mmCIF file of N, CA and C in Angstrom:
data_model
loop_
_atom_site.group_PDB
_atom_site.id
_atom_site.type_symbol
_atom_site.label_atom_id
_atom_site.label_comp_id
_atom_site.label_asym_id
_atom_site.label_seq_id
_atom_site.Cartn_x
_atom_site.Cartn_y
_atom_site.Cartn_z
ATOM 1 N N MET A 26 84.886 113.663 97.154
ATOM 2 C CA MET A 26 84.194 113.061 97.954
ATOM 3 C C MET A 26 83.058 113.750 99.129
ATOM 4 N N LYS A 27 83.428 114.947 99.342
ATOM 5 C CA LYS A 27 82.667 115.632 100.207
ATOM 6 C C LYS A 27 81.239 115.931 99.795
ATOM 7 N N ALA A 28 81.297 116.250 98.285
ATOM 8 C CA ALA A 28 80.009 116.342 97.316
ATOM 9 C C ALA A 28 79.116 114.996 97.392
ATOM 10 N N TRP A 29 79.743 113.699 97.367
ATOM 11 C CA TRP A 29 79.141 112.851 97.584
ATOM 12 C C TRP A 29 78.540 112.344 98.773
ATOM 13 N N ALA A 30 79.281 112.627 99.886
ATOM 14 C CA ALA A 30 78.871 112.298 101.303
ATOM 15 C C ALA A 30 77.818 113.477 101.419
ATOM 16 N N SER A 31 77.746 114.525 100.889
ATOM 17 C CA SER A 31 76.712 115.604 101.405
ATOM 18 C C SER A 31 75.315 115.342 100.567
ATOM 19 N N ALA A 32 75.769 114.428 99.432
ATOM 20 C CA ALA A 32 74.292 114.055 98.729
ATOM 21 C C ALA A 32 73.849 112.634 99.185
ATOM 22 N N LEU A 33 74.598 111.767 99.809
ATOM 23 C CA LEU A 33 74.086 110.766 100.172
ATOM 24 C C LEU A 33 73.719 111.029 101.745
ATOM 25 N N ASP A 34 74.415 111.751 102.628
ATOM 26 C CA ASP A 34 74.089 111.883 103.932
ATOM 27 C C ASP A 34 74.393 113.051 104.441
ATOM 28 N N PRO A 35 73.312 114.041 104.124
ATOM 29 C CA PRO A 35 73.412 115.531 104.328
ATOM 30 C C PRO A 35 73.620 115.800 105.826
ATOM 31 N N SER A 36 73.070 114.911 106.746
ATOM 32 C CA SER A 36 72.910 115.418 108.162
ATOM 33 C C SER A 36 74.022 114.464 108.875
ATOM 34 N N ASN A 37 74.742 113.725 108.363
ATOM 35 C CA ASN A 37 76.009 112.918 108.940
ATOM 36 C C ASN A 37 75.220 112.159 109.957
ATOM 37 N N ALA A 38 74.111 111.751 109.784
ATOM 38 C CA ALA A 38 73.468 110.622 110.597
ATOM 39 C C ALA A 38 73.849 109.208 110.655
ATOM 40 N N SER A 39 74.407 108.896 109.010
ATOM 41 C CA SER A 39 74.595 107.394 109.166
ATOM 42 C C SER A 39 75.624 107.071 109.994
ATOM 43 N N GLY A 40 76.765 107.706 110.228
ATOM 44 C CA GLY A 40 77.981 107.354 110.686
ATOM 45 C C GLY A 40 79.009 106.943 109.946
ATOM 46 N N ILE A 41 78.761 106.758 108.582
ATOM 47 C CA ILE A 41 79.909 106.513 107.392
ATOM 48 C C ILE A 41 80.675 107.740 107.201
ATOM 49 N N ARG A 42 82.118 107.224 107.193
ATOM 50 C CA ARG A 42 82.695 108.158 106.825
ATOM 51 C C ARG A 42 83.477 108.201 105.598
ATOM 52 N N PHE A 43 83.288 109.056 104.792
ATOM 53 C CA PHE A 43 83.588 109.141 103.355
ATOM 54 C C PHE A 43 84.981 109.885 103.240
ATOM 55 N N LEU A 44 85.813 108.871 102.779
ATOM 56 C CA LEU A 44 87.036 108.949 102.582
ATOM 57 C C LEU A 44 87.950 108.878 101.201
ATOM 58 N N ALA A 45 88.540 109.902 100.801
ATOM 59 C CA ALA A 45 89.320 109.741 99.406
ATOM 60 C C ALA A 45 90.706 109.518 99.499
ATOM 61 N N ASP A 46 91.020 108.889 98.417
ATOM 62 C CA ASP A 46 92.563 108.561 98.379
ATOM 63 C C ASP A 46 93.208 109.138 97.202
ATOM 64 N N PRO A 47 93.452 110.447 97.236
ATOM 65 C CA PRO A 47 93.826 111.255 96.002
ATOM 66 C C PRO A 47 95.221 110.742 95.270
ATOM 67 N N THR A 48 96.198 110.014 96.056
ATOM 68 C CA THR A 48 97.470 109.440 95.533
ATOM 69 C C THR A 48 97.617 108.448 95.328
ATOM 70 N N GLY A 49 96.714 107.489 96.153
ATOM 71 C CA GLY A 49 96.285 106.156 95.609
ATOM 72 C C GLY A 49 97.310 105.300 96.618
ATOM 73 N N ASP A 50 97.719 106.071 97.764
ATOM 74 C CA ASP A 50 98.735 105.170 98.449
ATOM 75 C C ASP A 50 97.990 104.101 99.609
ATOM 76 N N PHE A 51 96.670 104.419 99.847
ATOM 77 C CA PHE A 51 96.123 103.285 100.695
ATOM 78 C C PHE A 51 95.405 101.972 99.873
ATOM 79 N N THR A 52 95.382 102.433 98.682
ATOM 80 C CA THR A 52 94.711 101.799 97.486
ATOM 81 C C THR A 52 95.848 100.531 97.175
ATOM 82 N N ARG A 53 97.056 101.154 96.847
ATOM 83 C CA ARG A 53 98.140 100.235 96.635
ATOM 84 C C ARG A 53 98.606 99.345 97.946
ATOM 85 N N ALA A 54 98.323 100.172 99.178
ATOM 86 C CA ALA A 54 98.677 99.369 100.378
ATOM 87 C C ALA A 54 97.810 97.889 100.807
ATOM 88 N N LEU A 55 96.507 98.460 100.231
ATOM 89 C CA LEU A 55 95.459 97.164 100.322
ATOM 90 C C LEU A 55 95.806 96.346 98.898
ATOM 91 N N ASP A 56 96.703 96.368 98.119
ATOM 92 C CA ASP A 56 96.765 95.852 96.684
ATOM 93 C C ASP A 56 95.500 95.494 96.031
ATOM 94 N N LEU A 57 95.028 96.949 96.047
ATOM 95 C CA LEU A 57 93.568 97.057 95.277
ATOM 96 C C LEU A 57 93.826 97.898 93.807
ATOM 97 N N ALA A 58 94.871 98.277 93.624
ATOM 98 C CA ALA A 58 94.978 98.855 92.338
ATOM 99 C C ALA A 58 95.178 98.030 91.177
ATOM 100 N N PHE A 59 94.765 98.568 89.999
ATOM 101 C CA PHE A 59 95.171 97.912 88.706
ATOM 102 C C PHE A 59 95.537 98.959 87.458
ATOM 103 N N ASP A 60 95.979 98.591 86.723
ATOM 104 C CA ASP A 60 96.603 99.333 85.436
ATOM 105 C C ASP A 60 95.483 99.451 84.603
ATOM 106 N N GLY A 61 95.016 100.933 84.807
ATOM 107 C CA GLY A 61 93.710 101.181 83.987
ATOM 108 C C GLY A 61 94.454 102.330 82.984
ATOM 109 N N GLY A 62 95.448 102.198 82.548
ATOM 110 C CA GLY A 62 96.125 103.448 81.608
ATOM 111 C C GLY A 62 95.541 103.268 80.255
ATOM 112 N N ALA A 63 95.236 101.985 79.666
ATOM 113 C CA ALA A 63 94.544 102.133 78.667
ATOM 114 C C ALA A 63 93.162 102.665 78.454
ATOM 115 N N VAL A 64 92.417 102.894 79.376
ATOM 116 C CA VAL A 64 91.162 103.515 79.568
ATOM 117 C C VAL A 64 91.020 104.803 80.273
ATOM 118 N N PHE A 65 91.779 104.674 81.421
ATOM 119 C CA PHE A 65 91.699 105.792 82.628
ATOM 120 C C PHE A 65 92.927 106.501 82.395
ATOM 121 N N GLY A 66 93.833 106.377 81.679
ATOM 122 C CA GLY A 66 95.145 107.011 81.814
ATOM 123 C C GLY A 66 96.097 106.700 82.705
ATOM 124 N N GLY A 67 96.027 105.947 83.873
ATOM 125 C CA GLY A 67 96.890 105.618 84.906
ATOM 126 C C GLY A 67 96.188 104.438 85.746
ATOM 127 N N ASP A 68 96.857 104.231 86.965
ATOM 128 C CA ASP A 68 96.530 103.472 88.026
ATOM 129 C C ASP A 68 95.112 103.701 88.423
ATOM 130 N N ARG A 69 94.312 102.829 88.543
ATOM 131 C CA ARG A 69 93.035 103.114 89.193
ATOM 132 C C ARG A 69 92.925 102.168 90.674
ATOM 133 N N SER A 70 91.620 102.423 91.226
ATOM 134 C CA SER A 70 91.347 101.728 92.259
ATOM 135 C C SER A 70 90.528 100.493 91.795
ATOM 136 N N LYS A 71 90.262 99.260 92.076
ATOM 137 C CA LYS A 71 89.381 98.312 91.771
ATOM 138 C C LYS A 71 88.170 98.748 92.504
ATOM 139 N N ARG A 72 87.008 98.605 92.284
ATOM 140 C CA ARG A 72 85.688 98.969 93.078
ATOM 141 C C ARG A 72 85.749 98.057 94.526
ATOM 142 N N TYR A 73 85.500 98.605 95.466
ATOM 143 C CA TYR A 73 85.377 97.761 96.661
ATOM 144 C C TYR A 73 84.647 98.561 97.662
ATOM 145 N N ALA A 74 84.261 97.640 98.696
ATOM 146 C CA ALA A 74 83.525 98.455 100.204
ATOM 147 C C ALA A 74 84.402 97.534 101.331
ATOM 148 N N LEU A 75 84.840 98.151 102.129
ATOM 149 C CA LEU A 75 85.466 97.996 103.383
ATOM 150 C C LEU A 75 84.056 97.929 104.542
ATOM 151 N N VAL A 76 83.950 97.092 105.483
ATOM 152 C CA VAL A 76 83.211 97.529 106.501
ATOM 153 C C VAL A 76 84.264 97.693 107.806
ATOM 154 N N ILE A 77 84.411 98.597 108.511
ATOM 155 C CA ILE A 77 85.654 98.624 109.347
ATOM 156 C C ILE A 77 84.756 98.962 110.869
ATOM 157 N N GLU A 78 85.005 98.251 111.829
ATOM 158 C CA GLU A 78 84.511 98.280 113.029
ATOM 159 C C GLU A 78 85.436 98.598 113.930
ATOM 160 N N GLU A 79 85.311 99.352 114.893
ATOM 161 C CA GLU A 79 86.477 99.825 115.676
ATOM 162 C C GLU A 79 87.707 99.571 115.588
ATOM 163 N N GLY A 80 87.894 100.273 114.382
ATOM 164 C CA GLY A 80 89.212 100.675 113.438
ATOM 165 C C GLY A 80 89.784 98.880 112.945
ATOM 166 N N LYS A 81 88.877 98.103 112.905
ATOM 167 C CA LYS A 81 89.500 97.002 112.538
ATOM 168 C C LYS A 81 88.695 96.661 111.136
ATOM 169 N N VAL A 82 89.089 96.070 109.990
ATOM 170 C CA VAL A 82 88.487 95.526 108.740
ATOM 171 C C VAL A 82 87.919 94.406 109.075
ATOM 172 N N THR A 83 86.512 94.425 108.990
ATOM 173 C CA THR A 83 85.834 93.127 109.211
ATOM 174 C C THR A 83 85.323 92.212 108.175
ATOM 175 N N GLN A 84 85.003 93.144 106.965
ATOM 176 C CA GLN A 84 84.499 92.716 105.790
ATOM 177 C C GLN A 84 85.247 93.642 104.728
ATOM 178 N N VAL A 85 85.390 92.526 103.494
ATOM 179 C CA VAL A 85 86.087 93.189 102.353
ATOM 180 C C VAL A 85 85.150 92.659 101.131
ATOM 181 N N HIS A 86 84.573 93.611 100.481
ATOM 182 C CA HIS A 86 83.860 93.286 99.168
ATOM 183 C C HIS A 86 84.586 93.814 97.993
ATOM 184 N N VAL A 87 85.411 93.014 97.337
ATOM 185 C CA VAL A 87 86.013 93.531 96.188
ATOM 186 C C VAL A 87 85.224 92.908 94.693
ATOM 187 N N GLU A 88 85.107 93.638 93.705
ATOM 188 C CA GLU A 88 84.214 93.551 92.517
ATOM 189 C C GLU A 88 85.576 92.839 91.811
ATOM 190 N N PRO A 89 85.099 91.403 91.394
ATOM 191 C CA PRO A 89 86.111 90.520 90.537
ATOM 192 C C PRO A 89 86.495 90.885 89.271
ATOM 193 N N ASP A 90 85.899 92.011 88.578
ATOM 194 C CA ASP A 90 86.276 92.464 87.166
ATOM 195 C C ASP A 90 86.598 93.958 87.547
ATOM 196 N N ASN A 91 87.283 94.218 88.826
ATOM 197 C CA ASN A 91 87.620 95.658 89.148
ATOM 198 C C ASN A 91 86.634 96.813 89.058
ATOM 199 N N THR A 92 85.683 96.818 88.181
ATOM 200 C CA THR A 92 85.089 97.992 88.014
ATOM 201 C C THR A 92 83.301 97.914 87.794
ATOM 202 N N GLY A 93 82.995 96.696 88.260
ATOM 203 C CA GLY A 93 81.568 96.375 88.206
ATOM 204 C C GLY A 93 80.782 96.638 89.308
ATOM 205 N N VAL A 94 79.840 96.298 89.495
ATOM 206 C CA VAL A 94 78.780 96.559 90.673
ATOM 207 C C VAL A 94 77.962 95.451 90.932
ATOM 208 N N ASP A 95 78.343 94.744 91.564
ATOM 209 C CA ASP A 95 77.869 93.437 92.309
ATOM 210 C C ASP A 95 78.257 93.171 93.530
ATOM 211 N N VAL A 96 79.415 92.917 93.898
ATOM 212 C CA VAL A 96 79.457 92.682 95.254
ATOM 213 C C VAL A 96 79.620 93.608 96.162
ATOM 214 N N SER A 97 79.877 94.847 95.771
ATOM 215 C CA SER A 97 80.359 96.101 96.477
ATOM 216 C C SER A 97 79.299 97.159 96.829
ATOM 217 N N THR A 98 77.890 96.585 96.168
ATOM 218 C CA THR A 98 76.842 97.683 96.380
ATOM 219 C C THR A 98 76.509 97.373 97.681
ATOM 220 N N ALA A 99 75.986 98.679 98.133
ATOM 221 C CA ALA A 99 75.498 99.178 99.690
ATOM 222 C C ALA A 99 74.471 98.023 100.115
ATOM 223 N N GLU A 100 73.653 97.579 99.220
ATOM 224 C CA GLU A 100 72.464 96.499 99.602
ATOM 225 C C GLU A 100 73.180 95.063 99.955
ATOM 226 N N LYS A 101 74.154 94.488 99.267
ATOM 227 C CA LYS A 101 74.963 93.458 99.503
ATOM 228 C C LYS A 101 75.774 93.538 100.928
ATOM 229 N N VAL A 102 76.482 94.793 100.980
ATOM 230 C CA VAL A 102 77.373 94.890 102.274
ATOM 231 C C VAL A 102 76.434 94.998 103.362
ATOM 232 N N LEU A 103 75.372 95.852 103.423
ATOM 233 C CA LEU A 103 74.545 95.944 104.565
ATOM 234 C C LEU A 103 73.891 94.357 104.653
ATOM 235 N N LYS A 104 73.463 93.962 103.808
ATOM 236 C CA LYS A 104 73.171 92.313 103.910
ATOM 237 C C LYS A 104 73.999 91.391 104.722
ATOM 238 N N ASP A 105 75.262 91.544 104.313
ATOM 239 C CA ASP A 105 76.124 91.027 105.043
ATOM 240 C C ASP A 105 76.675 91.303 106.501
ATOM 241 N N TRP A 106 76.363 92.476 106.717
ATOM 242 C CA TRP A 106 76.973 93.081 107.883
ATOM 243 C C TRP A 106 76.118 92.475 109.101
#
């Protein structure tokens, strides 16, 4: 996650916080885990984007097929924001 943040926002100017979920606890708490054992060897997170303002989730963008790139793209999230 650190490398991704460095590549996308090297000066930390965006105000975006890049957070990892190495144990999957956050993902399971949001009910956004799926069984990816057949392909990935275990549970995986659905692809999603959250908009959080003042500590509250104001938008949730979850890919309907778990891994696609349609509703959670930066362009779509920012357009809805």
